[in-house]
Amino acid sequence: MAKGYSLHIGLNFIDPQHYAGWDGRLIACEADAKDMELISRSLNYNNTSTLLTANATINNVATEIKKAATDLENGDIFFLTFSGHGGTSTDLNHDELDTHDETWCLYDGQVLDDELFELWSLFKEGVRIIILSDSCYSGTVSRARHYGLDTDTNIDTVNNIRYKFMPLEIAKRTYKNNINFYTNKVKHVIKNKNSIELKCSVKLISGCQDNQTSADGDINGYFTAKLLEVWNEGKFRGNYKDFYEKLKSIMPPTQTPNYYNIGITNTEFDNQKPFTIQDIIIPVRTLYVEDPIFPSSRSNVTDVIIEQIKREIEKTLEPLAQGNEGYVRCENLELNGTNLKARVLIRHKHKSNGITIYAAKTWVDIDTDVMNPDPEDLKVCINSPIGNICITLADLIKLIATLLL
């Protein structure tokens, strides 16, 4: 059974002792991390950690990531989110076209994109990593003047908007004040660069393009707020690319989210519903009614989805229970991957001249692959007290397929 680990990082301020007297005050980053944590918990992640502000240190973040790399195996997922300032550091290993390494500003110092890449290399083959970064990266900080921002505060003084990047002047002073610290970081990266190879699959959805800025907010960062809107408490249906395209469609051209993949290509990962441990979520408990004719087995979707599918089946087959008191009840439901088996009881109950007449029970069996149904499976007919009645299941099967995406 696949496992899910998650780590959610949010910094409302950083240590001014490291960042040349600048604390990078923001408002909503801790709230962003807590909201991302709620998504993980709603998806039944096995291990969820949250590091806020002063606890979001270089060592703590690395420790949590390394723990996930040690524990997770082929088929498992690591869900990492960051909300805070993006920064820049001089590119001493010459792997960046703009001569700067992109960074996350953690509480006690910046972590380089090269260091993060090295951490991803610790994960085993077949592990999936999804990263959400509500921050700005190096392309944005060098454009502070273009946006009319104060280069010492990153604030749009006209519109009173705080942006999530380290101002250029602060970045220069921070590097100068901590030159040995950052030089040693890069020396380590250079030493290990040729031996680093990714065996896992990594997806990144970030808050903006490298030539744009990510805005903070009063409740959530702008990117996180829109992401939560698209996620819609888990009601979103589609894969990662669908999610990104929907997110991009509701964000302004001045802040366009970025999406890219590194590491091993994993088409199953590509086609899964975002953030889920499996494409079909791991069960909370088995839900079925024992029937010797139709033996049940452990379901591999949540009770909520099982109950929803049952209700949709009953609603679709309701016309088969002709009569003013007839009813339909889905007695059994079994889902193995995308194969659906259901046993439905149809009971006809009529009143005539004050006398209740019960018809015999009729059982309808549904057995089909909802992703590739046989045309013969898309029609159900029964002989009711008022004649032969047929129902098409095409729309029902399409709906169930959507629920399982």
CSV table of C-alpha atoms in Angstrom, one decimal:
chain,number,residue,atom,x,y,z
A,1,MET,CA,0.0,0.0,0.0
A,2,ALA,CA,1.4,3.4,-1.0
A,3,LYS,CA,2.5,5.9,1.6
A,4,GLY,CA,2.3,9.7,1.6
A,5,TYR,CA,4.6,12.1,3.5
A,6,SER,CA,4.2,15.8,3.4
A,7,LEU,CA,6.1,18.9,4.6
A,8,HIS,CA,4.7,22.4,4.7
A,9,ILE,CA,6.9,25.4,5.2
A,10,GLY,CA,5.7,29.0,5.9
A,11,LEU,CA,7.7,32.0,7.0
A,12,ASN,CA,6.1,35.3,8.0
A,13,PHE,CA,9.5,36.7,8.8
A,14,ILE,CA,13.2,35.7,8.7
A,15,ASP,CA,16.2,36.2,11.0
A,16,PRO,CA,17.5,39.8,10.5
A,17,GLN,CA,20.9,38.7,11.9
A,18,HIS,CA,21.5,36.7,8.8
A,19,TYR,CA,19.7,38.9,6.3
A,20,ALA,CA,21.6,42.1,6.8
A,21,GLY,CA,19.1,43.6,9.3
A,22,TRP,CA,16.0,42.7,7.1
A,23,ASP,CA,13.3,40.5,8.6
A,24,GLY,CA,11.3,40.2,5.4
A,25,ARG,CA,8.0,40.6,7.2
A,26,LEU,CA,5.0,38.9,5.4
A,27,ILE,CA,1.5,38.2,6.6
A,28,ALA,CA,-0.1,35.1,5.2
A,29,CYS,CA,2.7,32.5,4.8
A,30,GLU,CA,2.1,30.6,8.0
A,31,ALA,CA,-1.6,30.4,7.0
A,32,ASP,CA,-0.6,29.1,3.6
A,33,ALA,CA,1.4,26.3,5.2
A,34,LYS,CA,-1.5,25.4,7.6
A,35,ASP,CA,-4.0,25.3,4.7
A,36,MET,CA,-1.6,23.0,2.7
A,37,GLU,CA,-1.3,20.8,5.8
A,38,LEU,CA,-5.1,20.5,5.8
A,39,ILE,CA,-5.1,19.2,2.3
A,40,SER,CA,-2.5,16.5,3.3
A,41,ARG,CA,-4.6,15.4,6.2
A,42,SER,CA,-7.8,15.3,4.2
A,43,LEU,CA,-6.0,12.9,1.8
A,44,ASN,CA,-4.9,10.6,4.7
A,45,TYR,CA,-1.1,11.2,4.4
A,46,ASN,CA,0.8,8.9,6.7
A,47,ASN,CA,3.2,11.6,8.0
A,48,THR,CA,2.6,15.3,7.9
A,49,SER,CA,5.0,18.0,9.2
A,50,THR,CA,4.7,21.8,9.3
A,51,LEU,CA,7.6,24.2,9.9
A,52,LEU,CA,6.6,27.8,10.6
A,53,THR,CA,8.9,30.8,10.7
A,54,ALA,CA,11.6,30.4,13.3
A,55,ASN,CA,11.3,26.6,13.1
A,56,ALA,CA,11.8,26.7,9.3
A,57,THR,CA,15.6,26.5,9.5
A,58,ILE,CA,18.0,25.0,7.0
A,59,ASN,CA,18.7,22.0,9.2
A,60,ASN,CA,15.0,21.3,10.1
A,61,VAL,CA,13.9,21.4,6.5
A,62,ALA,CA,16.8,19.2,5.3
A,63,THR,CA,16.1,16.7,8.2
A,64,GLU,CA,12.4,16.4,7.2
A,65,ILE,CA,13.2,15.9,3.5
A,66,LYS,CA,15.9,13.3,4.3
A,67,LYS,CA,13.5,11.4,6.6
A,68,ALA,CA,11.0,11.2,3.7
A,69,ALA,CA,13.8,10.1,1.3
A,70,THR,CA,14.7,7.3,3.7
A,71,ASP,CA,11.2,6.1,4.4
A,72,LEU,CA,9.5,6.4,1.0
A,73,GLU,CA,9.6,3.5,-1.5
A,74,ASN,CA,8.6,2.9,-5.1
A,75,GLY,CA,5.0,4.2,-5.6
A,76,ASP,CA,5.0,6.5,-2.5
A,77,ILE,CA,4.6,10.3,-2.7
A,78,PHE,CA,6.2,13.3,-1.0
A,79,PHE,CA,4.2,16.5,-1.0
A,80,LEU,CA,6.3,19.7,-0.2
A,81,THR,CA,5.0,23.2,0.0
A,82,PHE,CA,6.8,26.5,0.6
A,83,SER,CA,5.4,29.9,1.2
A,84,GLY,CA,7.9,32.7,1.9
A,85,HIS,CA,10.5,34.8,0.2
A,86,GLY,CA,12.4,33.6,-2.9
A,87,GLY,CA,16.0,35.0,-3.2
A,88,THR,CA,19.2,34.9,-5.1
A,89,SER,CA,22.8,34.0,-4.5
A,90,THR,CA,25.8,34.4,-6.8
A,91,ASP,CA,26.1,31.4,-9.1
A,92,LEU,CA,29.6,30.1,-8.3
A,93,ASN,CA,29.1,26.7,-10.1
A,94,HIS,CA,28.0,28.5,-13.4
A,95,ASP,CA,24.8,26.5,-14.0
A,96,GLU,CA,22.4,29.5,-14.2
A,97,LEU,CA,22.1,31.7,-17.3
A,98,ASP,CA,21.4,34.8,-15.2
A,99,THR,CA,24.6,34.1,-13.0
A,100,HIS,CA,22.5,33.7,-9.9
A,101,ASP,CA,21.3,30.6,-8.0
A,102,GLU,CA,17.7,30.7,-7.1
A,103,THR,CA,16.9,30.2,-3.4
A,104,TRP,CA,14.3,29.8,-0.8
A,105,CYS,CA,14.8,32.2,2.1
A,106,LEU,CA,14.6,30.0,5.2
A,107,TYR,CA,14.8,31.5,8.7
A,108,ASP,CA,18.5,31.2,9.2
A,109,GLY,CA,19.7,31.3,5.6
A,110,GLN,CA,19.0,30.6,2.0
A,111,VAL,CA,18.8,27.1,0.6
A,112,LEU,CA,20.1,27.0,-3.0
A,113,ASP,CA,18.1,25.3,-5.9
A,114,ASP,CA,21.2,23.1,-6.4
A,115,GLU,CA,21.0,21.9,-2.8
A,116,LEU,CA,17.3,21.0,-3.3
A,117,PHE,CA,18.2,19.1,-6.4
A,118,GLU,CA,20.8,17.2,-4.3
A,119,LEU,CA,18.1,16.4,-1.8
A,120,TRP,CA,15.8,15.0,-4.5
A,121,SER,CA,18.6,12.7,-5.6
A,122,LEU,CA,18.3,10.9,-2.2
A,123,PHE,CA,14.8,9.6,-3.1
A,124,LYS,CA,14.4,6.1,-4.4
A,125,GLU,CA,13.3,5.1,-7.9
A,126,GLY,CA,9.5,5.3,-8.4
A,127,VAL,CA,8.9,7.9,-5.6
A,128,ARG,CA,6.7,10.8,-6.7
A,129,ILE,CA,7.5,14.4,-5.4
A,130,ILE,CA,5.1,17.3,-5.9
A,131,ILE,CA,6.3,20.8,-4.8
A,132,LEU,CA,4.2,23.9,-4.5
A,133,SER,CA,6.2,27.1,-4.2
A,134,ASP,CA,4.4,30.3,-3.3
A,135,SER,CA,7.4,32.6,-3.7
A,136,CYS,CA,9.5,34.5,-6.3
A,137,TYR,CA,12.8,33.3,-7.7
A,138,SER,CA,15.8,35.1,-9.0
A,139,GLY,CA,14.4,36.5,-12.2
A,140,THR,CA,12.0,38.6,-10.1
A,141,VAL,CA,14.5,40.2,-7.7
A,142,SER,CA,16.6,41.8,-10.4
A,143,ARG,CA,13.4,43.4,-11.8
A,144,ALA,CA,12.4,45.2,-8.6
A,145,ARG,CA,12.8,48.7,-10.1
A,146,HIS,CA,10.7,47.7,-13.1
A,147,TYR,CA,7.8,47.1,-10.8
A,148,GLY,CA,8.3,50.4,-9.0
A,149,LEU,CA,9.2,48.7,-5.8
A,150,ASP,CA,11.3,50.0,-2.9
A,151,THR,CA,14.5,48.0,-3.4
A,152,ASP,CA,15.0,47.8,0.4
A,153,THR,CA,11.5,46.6,1.3
A,154,ASN,CA,10.0,44.9,-1.8
A,155,ILE,CA,6.7,46.9,-1.1
A,156,ASP,CA,4.7,48.5,-3.8
A,157,THR,CA,4.1,51.8,-2.0
A,158,VAL,CA,1.4,52.9,-4.3
A,159,ASN,CA,-0.9,49.8,-4.1
A,160,ASN,CA,0.5,48.7,-0.6
A,161,ILE,CA,1.3,45.2,-1.9
A,162,ARG,CA,4.0,43.1,-0.4
A,163,TYR,CA,5.9,40.8,-2.8
A,164,LYS,CA,7.6,37.5,-1.8
A,165,PHE,CA,11.2,38.0,-2.8
A,166,MET,CA,14.3,39.3,-1.2
A,167,PRO,CA,15.1,42.9,-2.5
A,168,LEU,CA,18.2,43.1,-4.6
A,169,GLU,CA,20.1,45.4,-2.2
A,170,ILE,CA,19.4,43.0,0.7
A,171,ALA,CA,20.5,40.1,-1.4
A,172,LYS,CA,23.8,41.7,-2.1
A,173,ARG,CA,24.4,42.6,1.5
A,174,THR,CA,23.3,39.2,2.7
A,175,TYR,CA,25.8,37.5,0.4
A,176,LYS,CA,28.6,39.8,1.3
A,177,ASN,CA,28.0,39.4,5.1
A,178,ASN,CA,27.9,35.6,4.8
A,179,ILE,CA,30.3,35.0,1.9
A,180,ASN,CA,32.0,32.0,3.5
A,181,PHE,CA,28.7,30.4,4.3
A,182,TYR,CA,27.5,30.6,0.7
A,183,THR,CA,30.8,29.8,-0.9
A,184,ASN,CA,31.1,26.6,1.2
A,185,LYS,CA,27.6,25.6,0.1
A,186,VAL,CA,28.4,26.0,-3.6
A,187,LYS,CA,31.8,24.2,-3.2
A,188,HIS,CA,29.9,21.2,-1.8
A,189,VAL,CA,27.4,21.3,-4.7
A,190,ILE,CA,30.3,21.5,-7.2
A,191,LYS,CA,32.1,18.6,-5.6
A,192,ASN,CA,29.0,16.3,-5.8
A,193,LYS,CA,27.5,17.6,-9.0
A,194,ASN,CA,28.8,14.9,-11.4
A,195,SER,CA,27.5,12.1,-9.1
A,196,ILE,CA,24.0,13.5,-8.7
A,197,GLU,CA,21.3,11.6,-10.6
A,198,LEU,CA,17.6,11.7,-10.0
A,199,LYS,CA,15.8,8.3,-9.8
A,200,CYS,CA,12.5,9.9,-8.6
A,201,SER,CA,9.9,12.0,-10.5
A,202,VAL,CA,9.5,15.6,-9.4
A,203,LYS,CA,6.8,18.1,-10.3
A,204,LEU,CA,7.0,21.8,-9.4
A,205,ILE,CA,4.1,24.3,-9.6
A,206,SER,CA,5.4,27.7,-8.6
A,207,GLY,CA,3.6,31.0,-7.9
A,208,CYS,CA,4.9,32.9,-10.9
A,209,GLN,CA,7.3,33.0,-13.8
A,210,ASP,CA,10.9,34.0,-13.3
A,211,ASN,CA,10.2,37.4,-14.7
A,212,GLN,CA,7.2,38.1,-12.4
A,213,THR,CA,6.4,38.6,-8.7
A,214,SER,CA,4.3,36.6,-6.3
A,215,ALA,CA,2.1,38.7,-4.0
A,216,ASP,CA,1.4,38.2,-0.3
A,217,GLY,CA,-2.1,38.7,1.0
A,218,ASP,CA,-4.1,39.2,4.2
A,219,ILE,CA,-5.4,35.7,4.5
A,220,ASN,CA,-3.4,33.7,2.0
A,221,GLY,CA,-0.7,34.4,-0.6
A,222,TYR,CA,-2.3,35.2,-3.9
A,223,PHE,CA,-1.1,32.0,-5.5
A,224,THR,CA,-2.1,29.9,-2.6
A,225,ALA,CA,-5.6,31.5,-2.5
A,226,LYS,CA,-6.2,30.7,-6.1
A,227,LEU,CA,-4.8,27.2,-5.7
A,228,LEU,CA,-7.3,26.6,-2.9
A,229,GLU,CA,-10.1,27.9,-5.1
A,230,VAL,CA,-9.2,25.5,-7.8
A,231,TRP,CA,-8.8,22.6,-5.4
A,232,ASN,CA,-12.2,23.4,-4.0
A,233,GLU,CA,-11.9,21.2,-0.9
A,234,GLY,CA,-11.0,18.2,-3.0
A,235,LYS,CA,-13.8,18.5,-5.5
A,236,PHE,CA,-11.4,19.2,-8.3
A,237,ARG,CA,-11.5,16.5,-11.0
A,238,GLY,CA,-8.6,16.1,-13.4
A,239,ASN,CA,-4.8,15.5,-13.5
A,240,TYR,CA,-1.8,17.7,-12.7
A,241,LYS,CA,-1.8,19.4,-16.1
A,242,ASP,CA,-5.5,20.1,-15.9
A,243,PHE,CA,-5.0,21.5,-12.4
A,244,TYR,CA,-2.2,23.8,-13.6
A,245,GLU,CA,-4.2,25.0,-16.6
A,246,LYS,CA,-7.2,25.8,-14.5
A,247,LEU,CA,-5.0,27.6,-12.0
A,248,LYS,CA,-3.3,29.6,-14.8
A,249,SER,CA,-6.7,30.5,-16.3
A,250,ILE,CA,-7.8,32.4,-13.1
A,251,MET,CA,-4.6,34.2,-12.4
A,252,PRO,CA,-3.6,37.5,-14.0
A,253,PRO,CA,-1.0,37.8,-16.7
A,254,THR,CA,1.2,39.7,-14.3
A,255,GLN,CA,1.4,36.5,-12.1
A,256,THR,CA,1.4,33.4,-14.2
A,257,PRO,CA,2.2,30.1,-12.4
A,258,ASN,CA,5.0,27.9,-13.6
A,259,TYR,CA,4.9,24.1,-14.1
A,260,TYR,CA,7.7,21.8,-14.9
A,261,ASN,CA,9.0,18.2,-14.4
A,262,ILE,CA,12.4,16.9,-13.6
A,263,GLY,CA,13.7,13.4,-13.0
A,264,ILE,CA,12.2,10.2,-14.4
A,265,THR,CA,9.1,10.5,-16.6
A,266,ASN,CA,6.1,8.9,-14.8
A,267,THR,CA,3.0,9.0,-16.9
A,268,GLU,CA,0.9,7.4,-14.1
A,269,PHE,CA,2.0,10.3,-11.9
A,270,ASP,CA,1.1,12.8,-14.7
A,271,ASN,CA,-2.4,11.4,-14.9
A,272,GLN,CA,-3.3,11.2,-11.2
A,273,LYS,CA,-5.5,13.6,-9.4
A,274,PRO,CA,-3.1,16.2,-7.7
A,275,PHE,CA,-1.6,15.4,-4.3
A,276,THR,CA,-3.4,12.1,-3.9
A,277,ILE,CA,-1.4,9.1,-2.6
A,278,GLN,CA,-2.9,7.0,-5.3
A,279,ASP,CA,-5.0,7.8,-8.3
A,280,ILE,CA,-7.9,6.1,-6.4
A,281,ILE,CA,-7.6,7.0,-2.8
A,282,ILE,CA,-6.6,4.4,-0.2
A,283,PRO,CA,-9.7,3.2,1.7
A,284,VAL,CA,-10.7,4.2,5.2
A,285,ARG,CA,-12.6,1.0,5.8
A,286,THR,CA,-14.4,-1.6,3.7
A,287,LEU,CA,-18.1,-0.9,3.1
A,288,TYR,CA,-20.3,-3.7,1.8
A,289,VAL,CA,-23.3,-5.9,2.5
A,290,GLU,CA,-22.5,-9.7,2.5
A,291,ASP,CA,-24.2,-11.6,-0.3
A,292,PRO,CA,-23.3,-15.3,-1.0
A,293,ILE,CA,-24.2,-14.9,-4.7
A,294,PHE,CA,-22.1,-11.7,-5.1
A,295,PRO,CA,-19.1,-12.0,-2.7
A,296,SER,CA,-17.6,-8.6,-1.8
A,297,SER,CA,-14.0,-7.7,-1.4
A,298,ARG,CA,-12.1,-4.8,0.0
A,299,SER,CA,-12.8,-1.6,-1.9
A,300,ASN,CA,-10.0,0.7,-2.9
A,301,VAL,CA,-11.7,4.0,-2.7
A,302,THR,CA,-12.9,6.1,0.3
A,303,ASP,CA,-16.3,5.5,1.9
A,304,VAL,CA,-17.4,9.0,0.7
A,305,ILE,CA,-16.8,8.0,-3.0
A,306,ILE,CA,-18.4,4.6,-2.5
A,307,GLU,CA,-21.5,6.1,-1.1
A,308,GLN,CA,-21.7,8.7,-3.8
A,309,ILE,CA,-21.4,6.0,-6.5
A,310,LYS,CA,-24.1,4.0,-4.8
A,311,ARG,CA,-26.5,7.0,-4.8
A,312,GLU,CA,-25.8,7.7,-8.5
A,313,ILE,CA,-26.5,4.1,-9.4
A,314,GLU,CA,-29.8,4.2,-7.5
A,315,LYS,CA,-30.8,7.5,-9.0
A,316,THR,CA,-30.1,6.2,-12.6
A,317,LEU,CA,-32.0,3.0,-12.1
A,318,GLU,CA,-34.9,4.6,-10.2
A,319,PRO,CA,-37.2,4.5,-13.3
A,320,LEU,CA,-37.0,0.7,-13.3
A,321,ALA,CA,-38.9,0.7,-10.0
A,322,GLN,CA,-42.2,1.8,-11.6
A,323,GLY,CA,-45.0,2.4,-9.2
A,324,ASN,CA,-45.9,5.0,-6.6
A,325,GLU,CA,-44.0,3.2,-3.8
A,326,GLY,CA,-41.3,1.3,-5.7
A,327,TYR,CA,-37.7,1.6,-4.6
A,328,VAL,CA,-34.1,0.9,-5.8
A,329,ARG,CA,-31.3,-0.1,-3.4
A,330,CYS,CA,-27.6,-0.7,-4.3
A,331,GLU,CA,-26.9,-3.7,-2.1
A,332,ASN,CA,-23.3,-4.4,-3.0
A,333,LEU,CA,-20.5,-2.4,-4.6
A,334,GLU,CA,-17.0,-3.6,-5.5
A,335,LEU,CA,-14.3,-1.5,-7.2
A,336,ASN,CA,-11.0,-3.1,-8.3
A,337,GLY,CA,-9.0,-0.4,-10.0
A,338,THR,CA,-11.5,0.9,-12.6
A,339,ASN,CA,-13.6,-2.3,-12.7
A,340,LEU,CA,-17.0,-1.7,-11.2
A,341,LYS,CA,-19.3,-4.5,-9.9
A,342,ALA,CA,-22.6,-3.6,-8.4
A,343,ARG,CA,-25.7,-5.6,-7.3
A,344,VAL,CA,-28.9,-3.5,-7.3
A,345,LEU,CA,-32.3,-4.6,-5.8
A,346,ILE,CA,-35.4,-3.4,-7.7
A,347,ARG,CA,-38.6,-3.7,-5.7
A,348,HIS,CA,-42.0,-2.8,-7.2
A,349,LYS,CA,-44.7,-1.8,-4.7
A,350,HIS,CA,-48.1,-0.7,-6.0
A,351,LYS,CA,-51.4,0.4,-4.3
A,352,SER,CA,-54.6,-0.5,-6.1
A,353,ASN,CA,-58.0,0.2,-4.6
A,354,GLY,CA,-56.3,0.7,-1.2
A,355,ILE,CA,-54.5,-2.7,-1.5
A,356,THR,CA,-50.7,-2.8,-1.5
A,357,ILE,CA,-49.3,-5.2,-4.1
A,358,TYR,CA,-45.7,-6.3,-3.8
A,359,ALA,CA,-43.9,-7.5,-6.9
A,360,ALA,CA,-41.1,-10.0,-6.7
A,361,LYS,CA,-37.6,-8.7,-6.1
A,362,THR,CA,-35.6,-8.1,-9.2
A,363,TRP,CA,-31.8,-8.0,-9.1
A,364,VAL,CA,-29.7,-6.1,-11.6
A,365,ASP,CA,-26.0,-6.8,-11.8
A,366,ILE,CA,-23.6,-4.2,-13.3
A,367,ASP,CA,-20.1,-5.4,-14.2
A,368,THR,CA,-17.9,-3.2,-16.4
A,369,ASP,CA,-14.6,-1.3,-16.7
A,370,VAL,CA,-15.7,2.3,-16.3
A,371,MET,CA,-12.7,3.6,-18.3
A,372,ASN,CA,-13.4,1.3,-21.2
A,373,PRO,CA,-16.9,-0.1,-21.0
A,374,ASP,CA,-18.2,-2.8,-23.3
A,375,PRO,CA,-21.3,-1.4,-25.3
A,376,GLU,CA,-23.2,-4.4,-24.0
A,377,ASP,CA,-22.7,-3.2,-20.5
A,378,LEU,CA,-24.3,0.2,-21.1
A,379,LYS,CA,-27.9,-1.0,-21.2
A,380,VAL,CA,-30.1,-2.6,-18.5
A,381,CYS,CA,-33.6,-4.0,-19.1
A,382,ILE,CA,-36.1,-5.7,-16.8
A,383,ASN,CA,-39.6,-7.0,-17.1
A,384,SER,CA,-41.6,-4.8,-14.7
A,385,PRO,CA,-45.3,-5.1,-13.7
A,386,ILE,CA,-46.1,-2.5,-16.4
A,387,GLY,CA,-43.9,-4.0,-19.1
A,388,ASN,CA,-40.3,-4.2,-20.3
A,389,ILE,CA,-38.2,-1.2,-19.3
A,390,CYS,CA,-34.7,-0.4,-20.4
A,391,ILE,CA,-32.2,2.1,-19.0
A,392,THR,CA,-29.0,3.3,-20.6
A,393,LEU,CA,-26.0,3.5,-18.2
A,394,ALA,CA,-23.7,5.5,-20.5
A,395,ASP,CA,-24.0,8.8,-18.5
A,396,LEU,CA,-23.7,6.9,-15.2
A,397,ILE,CA,-20.5,5.2,-16.3
A,398,LYS,CA,-19.0,8.5,-17.5
A,399,LEU,CA,-19.8,10.1,-14.1
A,400,ILE,CA,-18.3,7.2,-12.2
A,401,ALA,CA,-15.1,7.4,-14.3
A,402,THR,CA,-14.9,11.1,-13.4
A,403,LEU,CA,-15.2,10.4,-9.7
A,404,LEU,CA,-12.3,7.9,-10.0
A,405,LEU,CA,-9.9,10.3,-11.7
